[in-house]
XYZ file of C-alpha atoms in Angstrom:
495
model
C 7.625 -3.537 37.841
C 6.318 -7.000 39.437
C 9.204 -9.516 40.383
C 8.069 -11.477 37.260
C 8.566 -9.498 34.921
C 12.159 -8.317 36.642
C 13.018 -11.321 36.045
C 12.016 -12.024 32.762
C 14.359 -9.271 31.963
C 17.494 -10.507 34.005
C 16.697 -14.305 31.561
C 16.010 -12.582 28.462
C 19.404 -10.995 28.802
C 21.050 -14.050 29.238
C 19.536 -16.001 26.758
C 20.651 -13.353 24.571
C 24.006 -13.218 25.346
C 23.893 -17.140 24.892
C 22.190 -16.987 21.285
C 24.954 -13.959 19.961
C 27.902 -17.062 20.404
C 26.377 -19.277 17.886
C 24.379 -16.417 15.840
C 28.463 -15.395 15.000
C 29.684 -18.653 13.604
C 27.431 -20.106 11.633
C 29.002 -22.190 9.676
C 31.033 -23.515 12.505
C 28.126 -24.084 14.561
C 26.575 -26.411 12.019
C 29.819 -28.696 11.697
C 29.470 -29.177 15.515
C 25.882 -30.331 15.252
C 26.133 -32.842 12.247
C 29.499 -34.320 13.780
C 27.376 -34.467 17.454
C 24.293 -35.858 14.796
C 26.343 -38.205 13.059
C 28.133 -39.928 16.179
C 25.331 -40.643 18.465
C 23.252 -42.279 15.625
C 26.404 -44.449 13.876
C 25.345 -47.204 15.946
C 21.761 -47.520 14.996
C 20.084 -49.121 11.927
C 20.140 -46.817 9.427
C 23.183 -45.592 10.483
C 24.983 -48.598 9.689
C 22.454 -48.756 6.369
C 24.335 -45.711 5.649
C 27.553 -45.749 6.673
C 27.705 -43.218 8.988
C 31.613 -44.467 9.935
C 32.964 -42.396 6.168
C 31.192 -39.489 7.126
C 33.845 -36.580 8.328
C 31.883 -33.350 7.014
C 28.525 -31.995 5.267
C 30.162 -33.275 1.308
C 30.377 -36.913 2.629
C 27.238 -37.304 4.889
C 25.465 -36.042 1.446
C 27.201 -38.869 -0.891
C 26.193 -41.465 2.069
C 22.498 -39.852 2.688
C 20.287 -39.470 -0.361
C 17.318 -37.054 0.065
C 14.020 -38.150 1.707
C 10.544 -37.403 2.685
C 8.201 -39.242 4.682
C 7.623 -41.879 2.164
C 11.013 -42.493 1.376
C 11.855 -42.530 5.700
C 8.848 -44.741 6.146
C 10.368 -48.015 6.313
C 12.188 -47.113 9.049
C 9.562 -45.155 10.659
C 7.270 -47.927 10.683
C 9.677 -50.090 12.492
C 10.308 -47.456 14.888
C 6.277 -47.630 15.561
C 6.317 -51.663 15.908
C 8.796 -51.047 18.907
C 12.254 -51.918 17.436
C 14.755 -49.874 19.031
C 18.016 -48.637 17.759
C 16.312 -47.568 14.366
C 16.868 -43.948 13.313
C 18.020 -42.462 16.487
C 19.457 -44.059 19.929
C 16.831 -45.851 21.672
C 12.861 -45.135 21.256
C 11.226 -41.999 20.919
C 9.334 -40.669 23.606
C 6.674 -39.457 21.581
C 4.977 -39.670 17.778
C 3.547 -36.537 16.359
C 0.573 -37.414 14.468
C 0.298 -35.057 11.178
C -1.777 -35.176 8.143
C 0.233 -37.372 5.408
C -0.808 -37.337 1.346
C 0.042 -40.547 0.262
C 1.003 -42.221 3.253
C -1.782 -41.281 5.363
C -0.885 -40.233 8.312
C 2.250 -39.762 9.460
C 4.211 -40.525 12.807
C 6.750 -38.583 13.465
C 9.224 -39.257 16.145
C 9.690 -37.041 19.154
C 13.094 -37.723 21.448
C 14.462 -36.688 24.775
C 17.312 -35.062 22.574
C 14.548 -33.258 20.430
C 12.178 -32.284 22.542
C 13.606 -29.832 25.334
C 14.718 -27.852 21.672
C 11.074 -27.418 20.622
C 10.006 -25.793 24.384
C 13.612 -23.966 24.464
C 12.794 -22.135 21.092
C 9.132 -20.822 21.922
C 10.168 -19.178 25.292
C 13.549 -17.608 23.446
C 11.350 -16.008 20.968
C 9.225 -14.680 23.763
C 12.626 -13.708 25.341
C 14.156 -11.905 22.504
C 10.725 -9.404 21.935
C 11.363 -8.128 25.883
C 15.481 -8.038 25.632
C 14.809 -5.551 22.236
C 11.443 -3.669 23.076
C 11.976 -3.966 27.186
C 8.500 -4.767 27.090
C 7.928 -7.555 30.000
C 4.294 -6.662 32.279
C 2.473 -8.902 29.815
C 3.745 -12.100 31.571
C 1.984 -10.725 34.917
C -1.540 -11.048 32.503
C -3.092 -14.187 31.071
C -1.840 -16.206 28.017
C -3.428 -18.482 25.567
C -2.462 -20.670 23.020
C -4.946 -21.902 21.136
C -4.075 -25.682 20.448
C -5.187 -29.217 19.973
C -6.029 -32.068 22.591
C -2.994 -32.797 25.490
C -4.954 -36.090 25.048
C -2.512 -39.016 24.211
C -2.760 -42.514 22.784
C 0.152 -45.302 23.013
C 1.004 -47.494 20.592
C 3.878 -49.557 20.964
C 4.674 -48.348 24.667
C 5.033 -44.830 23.176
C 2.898 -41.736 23.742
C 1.418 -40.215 20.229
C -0.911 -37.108 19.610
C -0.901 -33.886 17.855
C 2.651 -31.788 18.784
C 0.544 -29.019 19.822
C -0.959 -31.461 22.184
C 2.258 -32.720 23.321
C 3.693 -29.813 24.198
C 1.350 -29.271 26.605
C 2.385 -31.222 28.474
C 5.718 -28.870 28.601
C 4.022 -25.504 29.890
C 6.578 -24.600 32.722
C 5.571 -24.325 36.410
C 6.269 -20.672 36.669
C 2.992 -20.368 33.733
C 0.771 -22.655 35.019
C -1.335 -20.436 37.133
C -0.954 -17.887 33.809
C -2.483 -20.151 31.011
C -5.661 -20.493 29.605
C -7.680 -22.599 29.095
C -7.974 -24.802 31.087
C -6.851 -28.564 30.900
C -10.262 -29.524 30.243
C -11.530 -27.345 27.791
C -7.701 -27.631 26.046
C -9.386 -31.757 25.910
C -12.443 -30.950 23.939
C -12.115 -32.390 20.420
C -14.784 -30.623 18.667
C -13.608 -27.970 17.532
C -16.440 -25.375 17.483
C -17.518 -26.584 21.127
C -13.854 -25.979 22.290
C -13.714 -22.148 20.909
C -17.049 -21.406 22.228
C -15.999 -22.817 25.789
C -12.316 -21.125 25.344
C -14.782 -17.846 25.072
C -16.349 -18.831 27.959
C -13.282 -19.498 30.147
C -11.377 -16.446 28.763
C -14.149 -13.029 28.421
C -13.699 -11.980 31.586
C -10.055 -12.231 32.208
C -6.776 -10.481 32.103
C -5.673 -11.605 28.328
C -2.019 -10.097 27.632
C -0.898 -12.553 25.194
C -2.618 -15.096 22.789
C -1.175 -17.210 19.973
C -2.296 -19.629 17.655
C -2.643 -20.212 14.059
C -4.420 -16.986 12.809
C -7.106 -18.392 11.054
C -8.416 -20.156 14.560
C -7.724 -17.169 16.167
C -9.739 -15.032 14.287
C -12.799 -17.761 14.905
C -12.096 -16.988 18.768
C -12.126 -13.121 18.119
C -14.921 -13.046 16.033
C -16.978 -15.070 18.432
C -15.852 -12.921 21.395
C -17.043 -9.926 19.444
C -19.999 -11.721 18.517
C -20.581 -12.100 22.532
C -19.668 -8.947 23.747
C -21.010 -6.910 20.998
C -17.480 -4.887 21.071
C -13.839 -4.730 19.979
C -11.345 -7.677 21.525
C -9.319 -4.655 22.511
C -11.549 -3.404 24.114
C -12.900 -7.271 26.079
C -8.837 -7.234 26.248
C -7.530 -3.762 27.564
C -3.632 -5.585 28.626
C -3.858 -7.885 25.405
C -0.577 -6.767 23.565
C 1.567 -9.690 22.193
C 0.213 -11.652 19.754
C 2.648 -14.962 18.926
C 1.526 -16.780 15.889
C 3.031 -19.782 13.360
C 2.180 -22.102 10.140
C 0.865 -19.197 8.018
C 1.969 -15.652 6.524
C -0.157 -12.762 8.734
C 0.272 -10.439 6.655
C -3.452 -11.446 4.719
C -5.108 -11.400 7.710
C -3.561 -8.347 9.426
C -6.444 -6.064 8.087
C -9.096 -8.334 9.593
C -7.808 -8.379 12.670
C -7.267 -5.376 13.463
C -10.781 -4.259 12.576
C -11.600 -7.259 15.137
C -8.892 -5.750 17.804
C -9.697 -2.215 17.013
C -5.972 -1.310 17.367
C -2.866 -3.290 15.786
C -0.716 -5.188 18.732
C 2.570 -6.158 18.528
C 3.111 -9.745 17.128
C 6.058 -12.142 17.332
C 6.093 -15.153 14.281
C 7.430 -18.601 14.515
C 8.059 -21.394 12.348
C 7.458 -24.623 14.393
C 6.579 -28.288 13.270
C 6.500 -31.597 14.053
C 9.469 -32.607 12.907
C 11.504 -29.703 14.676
C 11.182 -25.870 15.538
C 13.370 -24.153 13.171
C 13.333 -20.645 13.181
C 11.701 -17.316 15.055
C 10.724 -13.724 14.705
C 14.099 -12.493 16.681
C 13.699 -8.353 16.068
C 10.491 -5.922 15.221
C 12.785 -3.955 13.508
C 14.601 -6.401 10.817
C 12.980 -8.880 8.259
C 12.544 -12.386 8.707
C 13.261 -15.210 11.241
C 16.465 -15.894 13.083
C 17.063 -19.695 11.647
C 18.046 -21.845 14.996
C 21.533 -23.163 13.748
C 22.035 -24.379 17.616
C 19.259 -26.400 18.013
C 19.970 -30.229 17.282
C 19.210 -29.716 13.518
C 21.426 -29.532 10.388
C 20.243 -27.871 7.290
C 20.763 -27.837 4.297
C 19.299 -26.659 0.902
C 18.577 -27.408 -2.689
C 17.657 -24.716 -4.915
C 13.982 -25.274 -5.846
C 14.475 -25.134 -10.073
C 17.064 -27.756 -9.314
C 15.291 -29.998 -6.911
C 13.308 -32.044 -9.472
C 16.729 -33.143 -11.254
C 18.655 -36.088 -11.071
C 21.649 -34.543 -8.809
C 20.684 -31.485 -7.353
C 23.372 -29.924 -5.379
C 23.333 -29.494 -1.646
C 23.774 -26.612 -0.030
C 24.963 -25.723 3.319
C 24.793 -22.633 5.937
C 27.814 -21.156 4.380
C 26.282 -21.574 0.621
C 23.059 -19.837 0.725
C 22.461 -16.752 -1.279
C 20.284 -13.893 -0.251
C 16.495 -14.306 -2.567
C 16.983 -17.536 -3.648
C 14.301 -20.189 -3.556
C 15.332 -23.295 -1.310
C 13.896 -26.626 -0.719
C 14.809 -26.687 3.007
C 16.330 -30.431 4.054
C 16.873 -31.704 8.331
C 18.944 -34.022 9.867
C 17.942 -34.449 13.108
C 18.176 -35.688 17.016
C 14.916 -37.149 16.650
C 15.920 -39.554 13.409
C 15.291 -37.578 10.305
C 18.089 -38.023 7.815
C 18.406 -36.081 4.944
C 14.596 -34.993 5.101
C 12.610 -33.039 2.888
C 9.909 -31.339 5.134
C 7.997 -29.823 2.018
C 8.898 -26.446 3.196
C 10.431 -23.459 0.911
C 12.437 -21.056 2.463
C 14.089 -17.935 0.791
C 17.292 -15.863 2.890
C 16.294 -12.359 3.470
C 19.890 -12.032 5.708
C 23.106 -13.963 6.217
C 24.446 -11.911 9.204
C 22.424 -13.802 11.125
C 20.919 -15.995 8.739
C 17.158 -14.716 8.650
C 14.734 -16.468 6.352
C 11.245 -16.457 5.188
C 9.066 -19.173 4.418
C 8.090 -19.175 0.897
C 5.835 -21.666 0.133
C 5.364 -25.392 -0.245
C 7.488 -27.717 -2.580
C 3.602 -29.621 -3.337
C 2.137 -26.700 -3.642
C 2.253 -24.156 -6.103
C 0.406 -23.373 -9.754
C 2.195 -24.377 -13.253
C -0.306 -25.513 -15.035
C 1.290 -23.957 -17.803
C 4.783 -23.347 -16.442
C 4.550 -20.193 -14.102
C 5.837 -22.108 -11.218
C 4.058 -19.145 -8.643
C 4.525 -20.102 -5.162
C 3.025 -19.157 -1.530
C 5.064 -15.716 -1.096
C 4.386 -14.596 -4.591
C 0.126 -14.619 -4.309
C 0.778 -13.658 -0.164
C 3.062 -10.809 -1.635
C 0.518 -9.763 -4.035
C -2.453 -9.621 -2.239
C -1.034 -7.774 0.471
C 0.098 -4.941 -1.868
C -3.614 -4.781 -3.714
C -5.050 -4.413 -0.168
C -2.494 -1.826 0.632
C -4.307 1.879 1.430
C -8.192 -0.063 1.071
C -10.633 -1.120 3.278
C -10.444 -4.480 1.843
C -10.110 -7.341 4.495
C -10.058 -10.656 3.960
C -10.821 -13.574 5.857
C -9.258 -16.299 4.318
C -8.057 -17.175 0.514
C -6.913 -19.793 -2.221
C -5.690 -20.369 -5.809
C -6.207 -22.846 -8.283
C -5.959 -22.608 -11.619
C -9.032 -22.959 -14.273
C -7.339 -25.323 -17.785
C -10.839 -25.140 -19.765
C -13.220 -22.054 -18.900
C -16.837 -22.183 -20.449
C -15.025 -19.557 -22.565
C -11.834 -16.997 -23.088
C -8.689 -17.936 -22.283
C -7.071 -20.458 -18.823
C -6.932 -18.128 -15.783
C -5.513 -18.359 -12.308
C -8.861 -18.137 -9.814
C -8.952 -16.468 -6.887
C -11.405 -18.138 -3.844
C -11.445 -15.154 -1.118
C -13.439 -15.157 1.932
C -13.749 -11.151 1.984
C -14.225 -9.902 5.487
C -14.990 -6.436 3.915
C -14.654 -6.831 0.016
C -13.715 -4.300 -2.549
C -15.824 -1.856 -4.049
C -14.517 -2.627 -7.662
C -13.666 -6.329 -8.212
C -12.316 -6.104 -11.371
C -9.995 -3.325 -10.330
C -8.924 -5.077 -7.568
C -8.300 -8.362 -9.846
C -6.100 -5.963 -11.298
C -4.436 -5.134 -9.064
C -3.401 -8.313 -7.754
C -2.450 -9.739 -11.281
C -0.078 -6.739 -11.510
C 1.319 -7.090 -8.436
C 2.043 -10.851 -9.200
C 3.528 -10.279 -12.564
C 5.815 -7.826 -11.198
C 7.311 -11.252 -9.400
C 7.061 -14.129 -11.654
C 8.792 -13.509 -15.149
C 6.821 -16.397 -16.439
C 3.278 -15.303 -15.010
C 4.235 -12.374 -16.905
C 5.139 -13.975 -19.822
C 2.225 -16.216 -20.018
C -0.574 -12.833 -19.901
C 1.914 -10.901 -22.287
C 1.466 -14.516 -24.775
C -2.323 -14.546 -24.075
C -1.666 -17.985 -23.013
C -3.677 -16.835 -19.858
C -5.976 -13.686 -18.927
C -6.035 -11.967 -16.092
C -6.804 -13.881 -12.751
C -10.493 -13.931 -11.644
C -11.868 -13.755 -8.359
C -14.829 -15.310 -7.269
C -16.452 -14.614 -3.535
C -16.607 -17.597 -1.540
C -19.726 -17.259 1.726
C -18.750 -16.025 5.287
C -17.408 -19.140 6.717
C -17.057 -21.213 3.800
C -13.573 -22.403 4.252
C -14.036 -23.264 8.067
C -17.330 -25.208 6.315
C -14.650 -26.669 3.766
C -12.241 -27.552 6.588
C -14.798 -29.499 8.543
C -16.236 -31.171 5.882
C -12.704 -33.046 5.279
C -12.185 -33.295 9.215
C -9.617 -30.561 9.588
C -10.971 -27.634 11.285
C -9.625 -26.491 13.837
C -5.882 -27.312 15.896
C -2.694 -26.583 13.756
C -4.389 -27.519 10.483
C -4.069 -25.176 7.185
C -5.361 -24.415 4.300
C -3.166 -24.983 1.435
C -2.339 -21.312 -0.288
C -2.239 -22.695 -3.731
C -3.648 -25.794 -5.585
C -1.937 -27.152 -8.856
C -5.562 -28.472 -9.331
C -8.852 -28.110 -8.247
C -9.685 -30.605 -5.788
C -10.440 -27.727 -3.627
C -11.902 -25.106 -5.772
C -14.634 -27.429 -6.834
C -15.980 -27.863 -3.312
C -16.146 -24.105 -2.062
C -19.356 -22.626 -2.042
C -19.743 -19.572 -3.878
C -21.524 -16.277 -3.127
């Protein structure tokens, strides 16, 4: 054992030991973070817009703080980025995370000195917590990657913006500098297919042990490596064995890969953003991700049938229900009040608190009233590829209102990395699988309101084509799961 890794031990086992005192009180945790919330931002301008003074627990800060998302936050945002200090949190922001916005274009959000140690603190614990339960700790002697976006910063204002992935870059400690691939230059490339065939490059003939990213990027960089090579990326990679991955479910894309590995390796999940890191893949042996109660954020929850009303109720830590479908809201130590991140999250445990991610709030189907959501088609796909050779590459849903002829029908755009022998059977399958979850799905094929889904076979990189074509390939973008409409559908190009 190398003194590295001895020692990632010894930390792991500290950090652990740290994470169990907050893990155990939940709810009590919480009240200390939106009373330590709450008092360092009464003094600033929405603070005092919101009386910050009456609030005493989680009942009053929600009569004083309605619900939010970016648009609703933007005023104060945008005075944040003309340089007014003060605004939504003490102070400026050291940084603005630059994300994709829908109405608002894009969106800044604001990065802090409170916030920002949380989002570096929660990567490594995750890393941490895979070697304190599997003892599993040479891979840190090997070469890591994380395949991200451009360390490259503007200013605007005085104040350093970029994509968080580029940000945090800037972070990578000292101790896995001389560890990390690739390099800073390559890492500034901003096209995207230049920078994965350079990353290939920089990376084929070294020591890989661990690599994360968003999968669908990752599986660009394996397929290109195999493309290289003319072999397995297990075997190019004979130490690779922690894969660390975020934004997206894995589970559609496990197949694929591990035809492209030639051997499944062990994976830990997170659930990062720009406007905090929230939760992480704590155990390979339980369900879901440990939600980060201790980490500068306070959450809280609206059930998702209740959102759209005029006074949905608010839930806290100590509320939540096992299966139910939440709107998840922040407050945090980088100025978000109240904020709806779009994000659904269902609890799969509440001793610790454990949660998946469940879709988006803006996207899901009900054209006709199904409501069917990320997890459900995820969920169903999965089990339809169960026990086949089917892999595929990437996928989305939209649903078809007026078909040349028959009945509506949810359709099904898959990028098949090896596609099914029987299509229709596999359709089937899927649609069975999906109304074994949605009541109203099931209600609507049982009416003959709607037939069964269709699939049609989108071309070998046809969604990376799609991607670029709209300017986000590559980095931490994604492709939406599930359209309400077809402003995607129509522009995929179909075998």
């Amino acid at each position: 054992m190398s003194v590295k890794s001895f020692g990632a031990k010894l930390f792991a086992s500290i950090i652990h030991k740290k994470t169990q005192k907050w893990l155990k009180n939940p709810e009590q945790t919480q009240a200390k973070v939106l009373a330590a919330l709450v008092a360092q931002a009464k003094h600033t301008a929405f603070g005092k817009d919101h009386h910050f003074e009456l609030i005493q627990d989680a009942q009053t800060f929600a009569q004083q703080v309605p619900v939010r998302d970016y648009e609703g936050l933007k005023p104060y945002v945008d005075r944040v980025v003309k340089g007014e200090e003060d605004v939504l949190w003490k102070g400026k922001p050291l940084y603005f995370a630059k994300t994709s916005g829908t109405t608002s274009g894009a969106k800044y959000i604001p990065l802090t000195k409170e916030s920002m140690p949380y989002h570096i603190e929660a990567a490594r614990n995750a890393i941490l917590a895979y070697i304190h339960e599997t003892g599993i700790a040479d891979f840190v002697d090997g070469k890591m990657i994380f395949l991200q976006g451009s360390p490259i910063l503007e200013q605007v204002n005085g104040i350093n913006l970029g994509r968080l992935s580029g940000i945090v870059a800037h972070y990578v400690p000292a101790y896995l500098q001389k560890n990390r691939l690739p390099s800073w230059e390559t890492n500034c490339i901003e096209d995207w297919e230049t920078k994965v065939d350079t990353i290939v490059e920089e990376t084929v003939h070294e020591n890989m042990t661990v690599i994360s990213g968003i999968p669908s990027w990752i599986q660009m960089y394996f397929e290109r490596l195999k493309n290289r090579e003319g072999k397995s990326v297990g075997e190019i990679f004979k130490q690779f064995n922690l894969f660390i991955y975020g934004g997206v479910n894995f589970e559609p894309y496990r197949a694929k890969f591990e035809q492209l590995i030639g051997r499944r390796v062990p994976s830990i999940e997170l659930f990062p953003a720009s406007e905090g890191f929230f939760a992480y893949q704590d155990s390979q042996k339980e369900k879901g991700l440990l939600l980060l109660l201790n980490a500068g954020i306070f959450y809280e929850f609206i059930k998702v049938e209740e959102f759209f009303s005029d006074h949905p109720k608010r839930y806290t830590i100590g509320e939540v229900e096992i299966g139910v479908n939440y709107v998840l809201l922040i407050s945090t130590n980088a100025g978000l009040w109240g904020y709806n991140i779009g994000d659904t999250v269902q609890f799969v445990n509440l001793k610790p608190h454990r949660i998946v991610v469940s879709g988006r709030i803006k996207h899901f189907i009900s054209a006709f009233g199904e409501h069917v959501i990320g997890k459900e088609v995820e969920t169903a796909l999965q089990e339809a590829m169960e026990g086949t050779d089917v892999q595929v590459n990437e996928f989305t849903v939209a649903p078809q209102i007026n078909p040349t002829e028959g009945l509506p029908y949810h359709e099904w755009f898959i990028e098949f990395g090896q596609a099914p022998e029987n299509m229709e059977a596999f359709a089937l399958c899927i649609d069975q699988a999906l109304r074994k979850q949605n009541v109203y799905y099931d209600d609507l094929i049982v009416g003959k309101v709607l037939r069964t889904l269709v699939i049609r076979s989108v071309q070998q990189e046809g969604f990376q084509a799609y991607m670029k074509s709209i300017g986000k390939l590559g980095g931490q973008n994604k492709l939406p799961r599930l359209s309400n409409d077809r402003s995607i559908a129509d522009q995929l190009k179909i075998d």
